[in-house]
PDB file of C-alpha atoms in Angstrom:
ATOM      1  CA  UNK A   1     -13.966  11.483   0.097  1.00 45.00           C
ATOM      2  CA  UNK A   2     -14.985   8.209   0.838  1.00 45.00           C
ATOM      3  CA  UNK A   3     -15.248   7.462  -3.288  1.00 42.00           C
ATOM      4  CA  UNK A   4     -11.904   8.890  -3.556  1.00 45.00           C
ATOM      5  CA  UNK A   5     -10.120   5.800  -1.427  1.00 44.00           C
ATOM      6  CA  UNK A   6     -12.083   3.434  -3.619  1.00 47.00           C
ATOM      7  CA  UNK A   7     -11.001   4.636  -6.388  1.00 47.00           C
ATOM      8  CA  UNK A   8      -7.491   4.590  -5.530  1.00 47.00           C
ATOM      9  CA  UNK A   9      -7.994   0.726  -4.514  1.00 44.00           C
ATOM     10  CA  UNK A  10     -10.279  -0.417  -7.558  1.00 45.00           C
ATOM     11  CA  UNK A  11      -6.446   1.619  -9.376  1.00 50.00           C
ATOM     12  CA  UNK A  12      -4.174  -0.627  -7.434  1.00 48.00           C
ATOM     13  CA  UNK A  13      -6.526  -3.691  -7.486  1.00 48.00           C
ATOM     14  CA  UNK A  14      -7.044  -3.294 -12.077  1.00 46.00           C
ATOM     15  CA  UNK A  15      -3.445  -2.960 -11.529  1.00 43.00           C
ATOM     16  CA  UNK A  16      -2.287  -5.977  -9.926  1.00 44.00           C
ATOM     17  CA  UNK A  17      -5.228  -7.811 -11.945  1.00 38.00           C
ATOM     18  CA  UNK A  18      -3.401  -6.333 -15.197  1.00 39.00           C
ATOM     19  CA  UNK A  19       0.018  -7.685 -13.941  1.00 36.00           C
ATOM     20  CA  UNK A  20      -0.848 -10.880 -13.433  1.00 34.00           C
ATOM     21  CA  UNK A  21      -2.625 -11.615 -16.662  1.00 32.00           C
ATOM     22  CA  UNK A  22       0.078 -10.229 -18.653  1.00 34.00           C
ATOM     23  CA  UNK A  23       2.486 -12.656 -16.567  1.00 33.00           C
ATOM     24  CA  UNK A  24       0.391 -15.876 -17.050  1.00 33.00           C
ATOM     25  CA  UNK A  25      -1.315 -16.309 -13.748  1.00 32.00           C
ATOM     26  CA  UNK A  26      -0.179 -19.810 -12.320  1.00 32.00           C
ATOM     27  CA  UNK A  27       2.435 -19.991 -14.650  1.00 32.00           C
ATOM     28  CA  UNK A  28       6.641 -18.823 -14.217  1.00 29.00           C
ATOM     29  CA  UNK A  29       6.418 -15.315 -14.618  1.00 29.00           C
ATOM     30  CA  UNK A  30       9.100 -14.055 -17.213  1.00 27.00           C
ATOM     31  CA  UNK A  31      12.553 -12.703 -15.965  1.00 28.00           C
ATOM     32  CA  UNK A  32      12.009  -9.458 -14.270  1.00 29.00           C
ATOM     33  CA  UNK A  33      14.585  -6.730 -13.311  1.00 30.00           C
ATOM     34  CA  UNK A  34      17.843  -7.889 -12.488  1.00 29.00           C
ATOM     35  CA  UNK A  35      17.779  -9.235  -9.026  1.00 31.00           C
ATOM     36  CA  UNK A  36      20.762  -8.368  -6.968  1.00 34.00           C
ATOM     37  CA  UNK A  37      22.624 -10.704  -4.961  1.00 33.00           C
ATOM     38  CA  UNK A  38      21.954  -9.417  -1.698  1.00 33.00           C
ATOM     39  CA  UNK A  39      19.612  -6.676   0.009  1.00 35.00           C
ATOM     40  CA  UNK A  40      20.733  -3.295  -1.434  1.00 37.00           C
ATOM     41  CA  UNK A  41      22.574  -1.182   1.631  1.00 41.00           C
ATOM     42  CA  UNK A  42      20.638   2.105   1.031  1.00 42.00           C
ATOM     43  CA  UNK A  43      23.351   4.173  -0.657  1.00 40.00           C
ATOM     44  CA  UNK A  44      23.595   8.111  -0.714  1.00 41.00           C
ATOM     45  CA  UNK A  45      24.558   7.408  -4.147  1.00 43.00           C
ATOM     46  CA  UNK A  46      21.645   5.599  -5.729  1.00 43.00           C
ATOM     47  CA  UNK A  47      22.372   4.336  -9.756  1.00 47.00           C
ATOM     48  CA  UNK A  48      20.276   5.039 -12.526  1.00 47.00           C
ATOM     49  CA  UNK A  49      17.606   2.109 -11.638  1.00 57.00           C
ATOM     50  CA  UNK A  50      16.853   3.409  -8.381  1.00 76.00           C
ATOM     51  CA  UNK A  51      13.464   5.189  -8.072  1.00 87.00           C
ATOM     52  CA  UNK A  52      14.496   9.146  -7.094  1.00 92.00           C
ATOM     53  CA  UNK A  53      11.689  11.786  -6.641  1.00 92.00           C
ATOM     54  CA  UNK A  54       9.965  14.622  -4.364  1.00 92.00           C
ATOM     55  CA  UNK A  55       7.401  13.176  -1.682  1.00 89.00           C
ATOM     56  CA  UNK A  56       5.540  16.824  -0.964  1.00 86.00           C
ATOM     57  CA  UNK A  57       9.173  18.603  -1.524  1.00 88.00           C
ATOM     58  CA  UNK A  58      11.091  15.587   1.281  1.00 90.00           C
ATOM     59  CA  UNK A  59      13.791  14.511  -1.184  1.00 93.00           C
ATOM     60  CA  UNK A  60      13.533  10.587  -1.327  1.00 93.00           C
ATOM     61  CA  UNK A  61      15.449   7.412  -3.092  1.00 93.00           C
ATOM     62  CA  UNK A  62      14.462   3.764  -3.355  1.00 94.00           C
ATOM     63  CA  UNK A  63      16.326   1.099  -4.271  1.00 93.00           C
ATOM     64  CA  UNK A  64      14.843  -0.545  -7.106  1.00 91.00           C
ATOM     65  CA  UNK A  65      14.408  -4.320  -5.712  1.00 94.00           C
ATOM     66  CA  UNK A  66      11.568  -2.602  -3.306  1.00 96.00           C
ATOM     67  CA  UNK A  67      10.144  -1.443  -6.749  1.00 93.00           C
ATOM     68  CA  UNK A  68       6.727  -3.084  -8.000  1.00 91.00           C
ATOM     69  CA  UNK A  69       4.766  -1.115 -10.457  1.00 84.00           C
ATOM     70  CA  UNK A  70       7.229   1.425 -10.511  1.00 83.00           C
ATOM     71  CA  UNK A  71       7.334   5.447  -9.369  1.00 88.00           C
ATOM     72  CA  UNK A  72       4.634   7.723 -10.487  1.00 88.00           C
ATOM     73  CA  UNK A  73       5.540  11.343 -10.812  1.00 89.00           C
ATOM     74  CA  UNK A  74       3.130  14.573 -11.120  1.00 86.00           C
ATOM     75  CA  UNK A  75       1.548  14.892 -14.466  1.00 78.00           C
ATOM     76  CA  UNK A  76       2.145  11.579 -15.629  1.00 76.00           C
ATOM     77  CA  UNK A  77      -0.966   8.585 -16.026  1.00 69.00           C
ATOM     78  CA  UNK A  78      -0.387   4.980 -16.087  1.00 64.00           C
ATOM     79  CA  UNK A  79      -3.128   4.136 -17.990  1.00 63.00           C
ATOM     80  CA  UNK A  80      -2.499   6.350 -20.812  1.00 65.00           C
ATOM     81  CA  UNK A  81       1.260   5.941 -20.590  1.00 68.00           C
ATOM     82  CA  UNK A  82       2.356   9.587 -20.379  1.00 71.00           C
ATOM     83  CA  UNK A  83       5.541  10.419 -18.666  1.00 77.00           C
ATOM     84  CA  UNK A  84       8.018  13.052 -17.292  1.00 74.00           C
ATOM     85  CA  UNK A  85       9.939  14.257 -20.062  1.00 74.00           C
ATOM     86  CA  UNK A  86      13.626  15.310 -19.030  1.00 78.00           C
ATOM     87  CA  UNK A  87      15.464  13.490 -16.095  1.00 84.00           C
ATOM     88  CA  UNK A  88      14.099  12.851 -12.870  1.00 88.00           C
ATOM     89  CA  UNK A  89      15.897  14.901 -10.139  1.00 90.00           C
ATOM     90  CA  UNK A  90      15.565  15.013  -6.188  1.00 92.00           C
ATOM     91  CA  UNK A  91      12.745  17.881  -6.911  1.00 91.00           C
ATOM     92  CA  UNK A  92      10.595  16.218  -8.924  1.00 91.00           C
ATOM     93  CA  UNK A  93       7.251  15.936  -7.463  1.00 91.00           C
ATOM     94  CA  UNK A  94       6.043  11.634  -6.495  1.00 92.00           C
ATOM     95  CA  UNK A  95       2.041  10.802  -6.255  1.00 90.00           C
ATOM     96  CA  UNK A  96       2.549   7.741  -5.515  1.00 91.00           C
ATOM     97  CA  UNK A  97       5.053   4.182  -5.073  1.00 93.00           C
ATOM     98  CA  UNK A  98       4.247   1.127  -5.697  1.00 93.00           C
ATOM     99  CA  UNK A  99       6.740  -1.220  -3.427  1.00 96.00           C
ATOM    100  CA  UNK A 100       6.855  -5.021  -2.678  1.00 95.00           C
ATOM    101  CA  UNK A 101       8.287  -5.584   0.573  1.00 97.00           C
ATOM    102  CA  UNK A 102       9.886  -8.596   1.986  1.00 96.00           C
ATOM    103  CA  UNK A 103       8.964 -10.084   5.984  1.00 93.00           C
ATOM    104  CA  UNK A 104       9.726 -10.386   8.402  1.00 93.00           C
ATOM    105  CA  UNK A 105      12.885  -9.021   7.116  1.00 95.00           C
ATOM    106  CA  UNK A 106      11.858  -5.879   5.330  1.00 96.00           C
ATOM    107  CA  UNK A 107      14.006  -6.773   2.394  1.00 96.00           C
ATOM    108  CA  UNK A 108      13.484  -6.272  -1.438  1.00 95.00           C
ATOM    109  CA  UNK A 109      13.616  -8.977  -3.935  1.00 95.00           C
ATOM    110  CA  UNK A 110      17.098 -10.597  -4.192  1.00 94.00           C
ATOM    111  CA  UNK A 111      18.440 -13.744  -5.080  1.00 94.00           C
ATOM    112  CA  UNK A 112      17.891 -15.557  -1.771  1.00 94.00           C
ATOM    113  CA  UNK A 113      14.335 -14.593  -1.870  1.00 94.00           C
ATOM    114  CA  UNK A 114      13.099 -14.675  -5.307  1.00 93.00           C
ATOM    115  CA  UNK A 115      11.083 -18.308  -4.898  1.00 91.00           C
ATOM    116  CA  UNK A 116       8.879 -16.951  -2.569  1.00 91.00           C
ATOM    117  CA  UNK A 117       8.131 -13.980  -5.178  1.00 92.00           C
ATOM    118  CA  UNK A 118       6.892 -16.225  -7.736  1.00 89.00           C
ATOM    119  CA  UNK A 119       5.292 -17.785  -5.398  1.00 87.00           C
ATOM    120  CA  UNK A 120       3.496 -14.681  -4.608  1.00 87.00           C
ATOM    121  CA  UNK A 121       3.282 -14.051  -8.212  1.00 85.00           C
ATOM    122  CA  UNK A 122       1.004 -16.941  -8.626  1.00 81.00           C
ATOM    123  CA  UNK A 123      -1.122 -15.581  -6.333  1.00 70.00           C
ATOM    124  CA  UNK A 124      -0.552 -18.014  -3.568  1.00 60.00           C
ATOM    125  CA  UNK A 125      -0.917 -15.383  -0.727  1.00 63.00           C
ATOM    126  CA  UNK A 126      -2.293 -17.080   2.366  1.00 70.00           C
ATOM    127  CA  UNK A 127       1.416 -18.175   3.594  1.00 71.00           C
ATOM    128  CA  UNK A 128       3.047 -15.638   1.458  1.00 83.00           C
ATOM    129  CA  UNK A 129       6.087 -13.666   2.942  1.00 88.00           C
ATOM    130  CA  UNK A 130       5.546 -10.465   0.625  1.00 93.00           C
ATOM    131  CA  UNK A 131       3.608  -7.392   1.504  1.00 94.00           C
ATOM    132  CA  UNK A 132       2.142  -4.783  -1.571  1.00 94.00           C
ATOM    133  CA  UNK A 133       2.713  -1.127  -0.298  1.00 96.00           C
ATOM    134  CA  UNK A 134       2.013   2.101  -1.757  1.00 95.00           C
ATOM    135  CA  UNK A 135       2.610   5.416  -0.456  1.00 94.00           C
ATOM    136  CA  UNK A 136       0.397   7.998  -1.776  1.00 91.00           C
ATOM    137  CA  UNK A 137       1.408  11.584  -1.941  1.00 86.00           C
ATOM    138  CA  UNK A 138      -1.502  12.413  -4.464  1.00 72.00           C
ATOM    139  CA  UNK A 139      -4.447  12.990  -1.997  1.00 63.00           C
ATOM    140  CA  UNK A 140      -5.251  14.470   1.183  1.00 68.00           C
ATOM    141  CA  UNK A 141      -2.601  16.719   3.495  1.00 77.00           C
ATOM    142  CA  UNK A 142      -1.856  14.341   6.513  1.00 81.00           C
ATOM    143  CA  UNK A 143       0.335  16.360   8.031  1.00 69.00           C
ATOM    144  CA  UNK A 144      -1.673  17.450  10.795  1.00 67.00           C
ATOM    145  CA  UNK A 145      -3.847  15.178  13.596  1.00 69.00           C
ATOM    146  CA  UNK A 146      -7.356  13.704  12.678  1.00 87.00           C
ATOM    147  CA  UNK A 147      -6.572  11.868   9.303  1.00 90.00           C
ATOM    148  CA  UNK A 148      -7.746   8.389  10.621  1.00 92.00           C
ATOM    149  CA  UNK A 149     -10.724   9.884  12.170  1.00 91.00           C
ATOM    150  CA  UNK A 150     -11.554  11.730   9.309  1.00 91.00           C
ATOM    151  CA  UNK A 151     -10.723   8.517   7.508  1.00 91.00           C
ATOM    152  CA  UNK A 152     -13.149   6.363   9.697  1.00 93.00           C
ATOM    153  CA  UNK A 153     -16.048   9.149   9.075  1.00 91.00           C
ATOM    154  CA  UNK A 154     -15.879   9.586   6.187  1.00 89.00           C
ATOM    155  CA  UNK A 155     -15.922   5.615   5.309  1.00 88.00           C
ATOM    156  CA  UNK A 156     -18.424   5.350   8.042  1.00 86.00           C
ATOM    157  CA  UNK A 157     -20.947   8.043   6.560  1.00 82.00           C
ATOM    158  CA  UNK A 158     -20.910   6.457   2.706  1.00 77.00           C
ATOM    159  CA  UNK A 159     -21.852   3.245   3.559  1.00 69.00           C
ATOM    160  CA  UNK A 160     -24.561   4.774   5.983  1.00 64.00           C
ATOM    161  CA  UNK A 161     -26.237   6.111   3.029  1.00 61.00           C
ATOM    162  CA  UNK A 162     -25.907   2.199   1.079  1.00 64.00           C
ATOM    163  CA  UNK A 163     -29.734   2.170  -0.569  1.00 62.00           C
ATOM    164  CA  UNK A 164     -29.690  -1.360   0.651  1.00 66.00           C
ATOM    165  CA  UNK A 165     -29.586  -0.575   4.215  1.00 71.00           C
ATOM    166  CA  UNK A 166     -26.198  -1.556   5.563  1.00 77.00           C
ATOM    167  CA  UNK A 167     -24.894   0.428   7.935  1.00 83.00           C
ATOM    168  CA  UNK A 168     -21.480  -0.063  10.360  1.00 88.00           C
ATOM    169  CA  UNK A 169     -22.094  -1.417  14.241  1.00 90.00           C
ATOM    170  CA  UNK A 170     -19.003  -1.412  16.639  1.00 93.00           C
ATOM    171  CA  UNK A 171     -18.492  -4.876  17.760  1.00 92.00           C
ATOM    172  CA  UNK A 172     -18.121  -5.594  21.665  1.00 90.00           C
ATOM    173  CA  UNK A 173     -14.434  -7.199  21.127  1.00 90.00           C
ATOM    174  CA  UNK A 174     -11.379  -5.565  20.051  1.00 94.00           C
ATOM    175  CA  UNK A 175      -9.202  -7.310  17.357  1.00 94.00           C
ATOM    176  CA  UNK A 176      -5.438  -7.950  18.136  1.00 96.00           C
ATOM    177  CA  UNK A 177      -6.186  -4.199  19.743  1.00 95.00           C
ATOM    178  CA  UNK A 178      -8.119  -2.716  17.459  1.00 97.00           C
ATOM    179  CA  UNK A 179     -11.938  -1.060  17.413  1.00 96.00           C
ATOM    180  CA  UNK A 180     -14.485  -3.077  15.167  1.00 96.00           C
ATOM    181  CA  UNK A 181     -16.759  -2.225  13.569  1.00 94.00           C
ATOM    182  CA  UNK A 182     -19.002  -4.451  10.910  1.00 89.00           C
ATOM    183  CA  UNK A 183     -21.502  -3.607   8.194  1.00 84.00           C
ATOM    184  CA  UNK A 184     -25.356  -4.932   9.494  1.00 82.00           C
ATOM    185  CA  UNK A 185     -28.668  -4.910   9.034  1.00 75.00           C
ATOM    186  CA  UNK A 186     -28.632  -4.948   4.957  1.00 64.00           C
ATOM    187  CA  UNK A 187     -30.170  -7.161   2.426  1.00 63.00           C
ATOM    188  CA  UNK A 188     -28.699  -8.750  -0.828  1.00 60.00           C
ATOM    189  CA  UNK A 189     -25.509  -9.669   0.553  1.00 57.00           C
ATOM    190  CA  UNK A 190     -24.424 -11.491  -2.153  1.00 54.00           C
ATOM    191  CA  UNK A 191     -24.608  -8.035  -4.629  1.00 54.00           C
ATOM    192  CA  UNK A 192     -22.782  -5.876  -1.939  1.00 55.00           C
ATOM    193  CA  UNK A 193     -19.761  -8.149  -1.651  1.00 50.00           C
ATOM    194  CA  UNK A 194     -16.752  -5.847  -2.874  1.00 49.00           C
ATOM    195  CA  UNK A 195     -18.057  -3.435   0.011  1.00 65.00           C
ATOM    196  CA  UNK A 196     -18.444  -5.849   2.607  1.00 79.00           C
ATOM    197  CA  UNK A 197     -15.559  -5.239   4.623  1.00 88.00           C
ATOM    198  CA  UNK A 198     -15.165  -5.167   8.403  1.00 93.00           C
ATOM    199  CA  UNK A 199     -13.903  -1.578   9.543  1.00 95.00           C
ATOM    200  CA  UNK A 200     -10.754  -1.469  12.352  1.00 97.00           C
ATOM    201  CA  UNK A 201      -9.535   1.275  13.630  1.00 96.00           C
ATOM    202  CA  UNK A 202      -7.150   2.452  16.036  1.00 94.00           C
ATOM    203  CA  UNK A 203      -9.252   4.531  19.060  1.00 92.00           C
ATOM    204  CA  UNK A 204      -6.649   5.198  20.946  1.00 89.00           C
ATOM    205  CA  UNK A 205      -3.764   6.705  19.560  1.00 89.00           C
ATOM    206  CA  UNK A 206      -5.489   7.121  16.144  1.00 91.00           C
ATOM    207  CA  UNK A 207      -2.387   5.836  14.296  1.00 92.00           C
ATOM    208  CA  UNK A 208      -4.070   3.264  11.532  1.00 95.00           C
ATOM    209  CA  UNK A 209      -7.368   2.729  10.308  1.00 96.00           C
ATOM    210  CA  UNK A 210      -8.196  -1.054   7.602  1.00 96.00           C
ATOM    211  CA  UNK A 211     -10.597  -2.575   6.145  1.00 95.00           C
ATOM    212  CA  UNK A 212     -10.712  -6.178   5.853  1.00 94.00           C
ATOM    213  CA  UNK A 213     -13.049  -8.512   4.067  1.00 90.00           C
ATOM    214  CA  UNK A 214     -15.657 -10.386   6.224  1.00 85.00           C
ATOM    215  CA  UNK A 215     -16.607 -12.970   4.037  1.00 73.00           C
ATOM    216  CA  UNK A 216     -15.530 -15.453   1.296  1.00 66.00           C
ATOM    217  CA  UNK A 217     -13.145 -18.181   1.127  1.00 64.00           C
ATOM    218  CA  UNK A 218     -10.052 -18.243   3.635  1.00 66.00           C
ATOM    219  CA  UNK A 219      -7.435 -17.816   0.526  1.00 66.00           C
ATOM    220  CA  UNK A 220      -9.351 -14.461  -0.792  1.00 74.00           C
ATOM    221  CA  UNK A 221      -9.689 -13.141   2.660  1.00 87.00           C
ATOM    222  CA  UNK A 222      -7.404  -9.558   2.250  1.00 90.00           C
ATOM    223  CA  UNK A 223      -6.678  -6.360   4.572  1.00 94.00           C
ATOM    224  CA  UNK A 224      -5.868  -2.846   3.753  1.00 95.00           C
ATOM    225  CA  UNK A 225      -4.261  -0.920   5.895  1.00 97.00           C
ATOM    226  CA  UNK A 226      -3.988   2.713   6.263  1.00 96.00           C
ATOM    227  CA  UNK A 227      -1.517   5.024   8.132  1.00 95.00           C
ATOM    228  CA  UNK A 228      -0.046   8.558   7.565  1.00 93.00           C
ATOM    229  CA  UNK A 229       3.607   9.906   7.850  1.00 92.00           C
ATOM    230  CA  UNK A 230       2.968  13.293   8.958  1.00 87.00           C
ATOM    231  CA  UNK A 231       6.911  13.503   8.076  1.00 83.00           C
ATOM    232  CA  UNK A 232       6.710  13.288   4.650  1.00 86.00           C
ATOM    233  CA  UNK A 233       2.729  14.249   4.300  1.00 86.00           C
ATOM    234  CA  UNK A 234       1.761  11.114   2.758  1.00 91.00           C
ATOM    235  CA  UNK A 235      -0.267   8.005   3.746  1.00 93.00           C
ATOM    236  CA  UNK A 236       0.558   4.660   3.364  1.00 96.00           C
ATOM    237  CA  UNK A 237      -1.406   1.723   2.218  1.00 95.00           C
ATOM    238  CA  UNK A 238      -0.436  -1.631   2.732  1.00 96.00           C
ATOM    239  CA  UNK A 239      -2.475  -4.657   1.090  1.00 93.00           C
ATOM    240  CA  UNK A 240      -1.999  -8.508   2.814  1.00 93.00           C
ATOM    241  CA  UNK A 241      -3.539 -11.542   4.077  1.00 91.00           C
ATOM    242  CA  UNK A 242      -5.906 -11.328   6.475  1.00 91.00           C
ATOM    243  CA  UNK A 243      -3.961 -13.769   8.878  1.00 90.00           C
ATOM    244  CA  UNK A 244      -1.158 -11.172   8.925  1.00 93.00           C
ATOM    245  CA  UNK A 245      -3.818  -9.014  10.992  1.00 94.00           C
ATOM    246  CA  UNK A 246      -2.296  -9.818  14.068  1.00 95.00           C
ATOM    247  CA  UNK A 247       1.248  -8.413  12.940  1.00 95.00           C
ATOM    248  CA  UNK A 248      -0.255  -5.047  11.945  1.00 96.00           C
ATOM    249  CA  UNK A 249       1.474  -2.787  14.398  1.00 96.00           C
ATOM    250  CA  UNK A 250       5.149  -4.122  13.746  1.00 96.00           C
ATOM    251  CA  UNK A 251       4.313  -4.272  10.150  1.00 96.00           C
ATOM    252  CA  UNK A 252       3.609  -0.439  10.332  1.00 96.00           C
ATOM    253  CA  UNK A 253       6.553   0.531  12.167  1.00 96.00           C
ATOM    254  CA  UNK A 254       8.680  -1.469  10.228  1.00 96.00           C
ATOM    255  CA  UNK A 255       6.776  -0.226   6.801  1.00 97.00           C
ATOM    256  CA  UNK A 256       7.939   3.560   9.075  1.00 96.00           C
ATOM    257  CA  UNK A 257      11.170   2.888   9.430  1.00 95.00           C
ATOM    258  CA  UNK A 258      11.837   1.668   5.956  1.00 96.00           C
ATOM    259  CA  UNK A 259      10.433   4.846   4.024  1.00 95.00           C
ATOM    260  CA  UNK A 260      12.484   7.062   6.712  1.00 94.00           C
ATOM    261  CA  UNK A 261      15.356   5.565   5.466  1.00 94.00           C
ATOM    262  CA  UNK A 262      14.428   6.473   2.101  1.00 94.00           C
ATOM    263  CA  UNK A 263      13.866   9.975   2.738  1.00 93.00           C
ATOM    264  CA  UNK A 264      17.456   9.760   4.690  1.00 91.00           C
ATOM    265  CA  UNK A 265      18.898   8.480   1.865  1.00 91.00           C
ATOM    266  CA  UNK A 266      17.336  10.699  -0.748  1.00 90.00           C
ATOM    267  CA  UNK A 267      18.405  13.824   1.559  1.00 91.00           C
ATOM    268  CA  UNK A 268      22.202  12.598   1.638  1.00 91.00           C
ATOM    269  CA  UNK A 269      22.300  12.376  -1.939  1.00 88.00           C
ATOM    270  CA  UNK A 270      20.503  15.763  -2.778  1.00 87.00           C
ATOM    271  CA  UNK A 271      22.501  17.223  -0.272  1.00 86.00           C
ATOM    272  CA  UNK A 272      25.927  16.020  -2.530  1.00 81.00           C
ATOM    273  CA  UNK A 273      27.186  18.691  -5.097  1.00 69.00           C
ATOM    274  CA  UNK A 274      26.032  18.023  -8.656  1.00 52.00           C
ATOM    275  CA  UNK A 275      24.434  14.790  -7.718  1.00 45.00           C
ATOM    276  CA  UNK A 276      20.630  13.869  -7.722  1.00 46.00           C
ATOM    277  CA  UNK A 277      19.799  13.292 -11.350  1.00 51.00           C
ATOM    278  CA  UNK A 278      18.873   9.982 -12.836  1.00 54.00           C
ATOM    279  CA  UNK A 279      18.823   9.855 -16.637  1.00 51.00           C
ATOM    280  CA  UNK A 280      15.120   9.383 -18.083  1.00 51.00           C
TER     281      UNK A 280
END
């Protein structure tokens, strides 16, 4: 299971590696979508650039300036470029969104806050106000208890098994709250890098589980952080800074809130008579 979640990340990580080459990393990226002038309210109405889908049959809309990478639906591949013939309704099934997120303000990209996007763009993320978030609906049913601890096990138990020899210890301080744990007692650091990460979890109310990176340079220092909605049986995975670490409870129930609202919004509007289709 464990080899599922890293594939999922190397996906998001040849993703976001893809983006930015095709962009010009360090240079102005090209015009984008159309940035609107202020946050979009979330309307029960959403237009035809709105993202509109099915997270595990919860009817759900987002506006498009939360939109990164786009909406993926069932049966459709990114890599190979197939996609959902027909118009997307209210019942067609998600795997996963890719969103870009806004703090401390939880807003999409607009006009006021565009800068700090290209900004962000250029990969300048240590002070960076933007988040990456994805909510996968693909993998895993999270709608019952024991996801992070299966999570944590399961992460645990593969890199007990490295051939090298690391293997996780808890650490004697919390941080900002959290359990530690961090990978010992190995050799070859320097050819087990991309796994070196410092495992955080949540022991008491089992509500988030990360990794973060334990070494390299301060700017390439990143977290990913893990939660379920049992709501909408889907997990959430958010990638930032690692000095955003201390913010990573309000960040979740703000990342909470948010997606609610798009499942309230996506309900209203299926709910409407002959509404809830968005031309292909």
């Amino acid at each position: 299971m464990r080899i599922r979640f890293e594939r999922t990340w190397i996906r998001i990580a040849c993703l976001v590696i893809a983006f930015f080459i095709a962009n010009g990393v360090g240079n102005t990226a090209p015009e984008g979508p159309r940035i609107a002038d202020s946050a979009p309210k979330l309307s029960p109405v959403p237009t035809s650039r709105d993202s509109i889908g099915s997270l595990k049959g919860v009817p759900i809309a987002i506006p498009s300036g939360y939109i990164f990478f786009g909406t993926e639906y069932e049966g459709e591949d990114q890599w190979s470029g197939k996609r959902v013939k027909g118009a997307i309704t209210y019942d067609t099934p998600i795997q996963s969104i890719s969103l870009r997120v806004h703090l401390p303000d939880v807003a999409p990209l607009t006009a006021q806050n565009e800068a700090t996007w290209q900004q962000f763009l250029k990969m300048s993320r240590e002070e960076s106000d933007w988040i990456i978030v994805a909510v996968e609906a693909r993998q895993f049913d999270v709608s019952g208890a024991g996801w992070v601890q299966g999570f944590v096990a399961r992460h645990r138990e593969g890199q007990n098994t490295d051939p090298a020899g690391w293997h996780y210890e808890r650490q004697g301080e919390k941080r900002f709250g959290l359990t530690t744990e961090s990978l010992v007692g190995g050799r070859d650091r320097a050819k087990h890098w991309i796994s070196d990460r410092d495992l955080l979890y949540d022991a008491d109310g089992w509500r988030v589980v990360m990794l973060c990176d334990a070494h390299g340079s301060r700017p390439s220092l990143m977290c990913m952080q893990f939660f379920p909605i049992p709501e909408i049986n889907a997990y959430v995975n958010v990638h930032y800074h690692i000095t955003r670490l201390k913010d990573w409870s309000d960040m979740q129930n703000q990342l909470t809130g948010l997606i609610k609202q798009f499942v309230a919004s996506g309900r209203a509007a299926a709910a409407q008579p002959r509404r809830g289709a968005v031309p292909e």
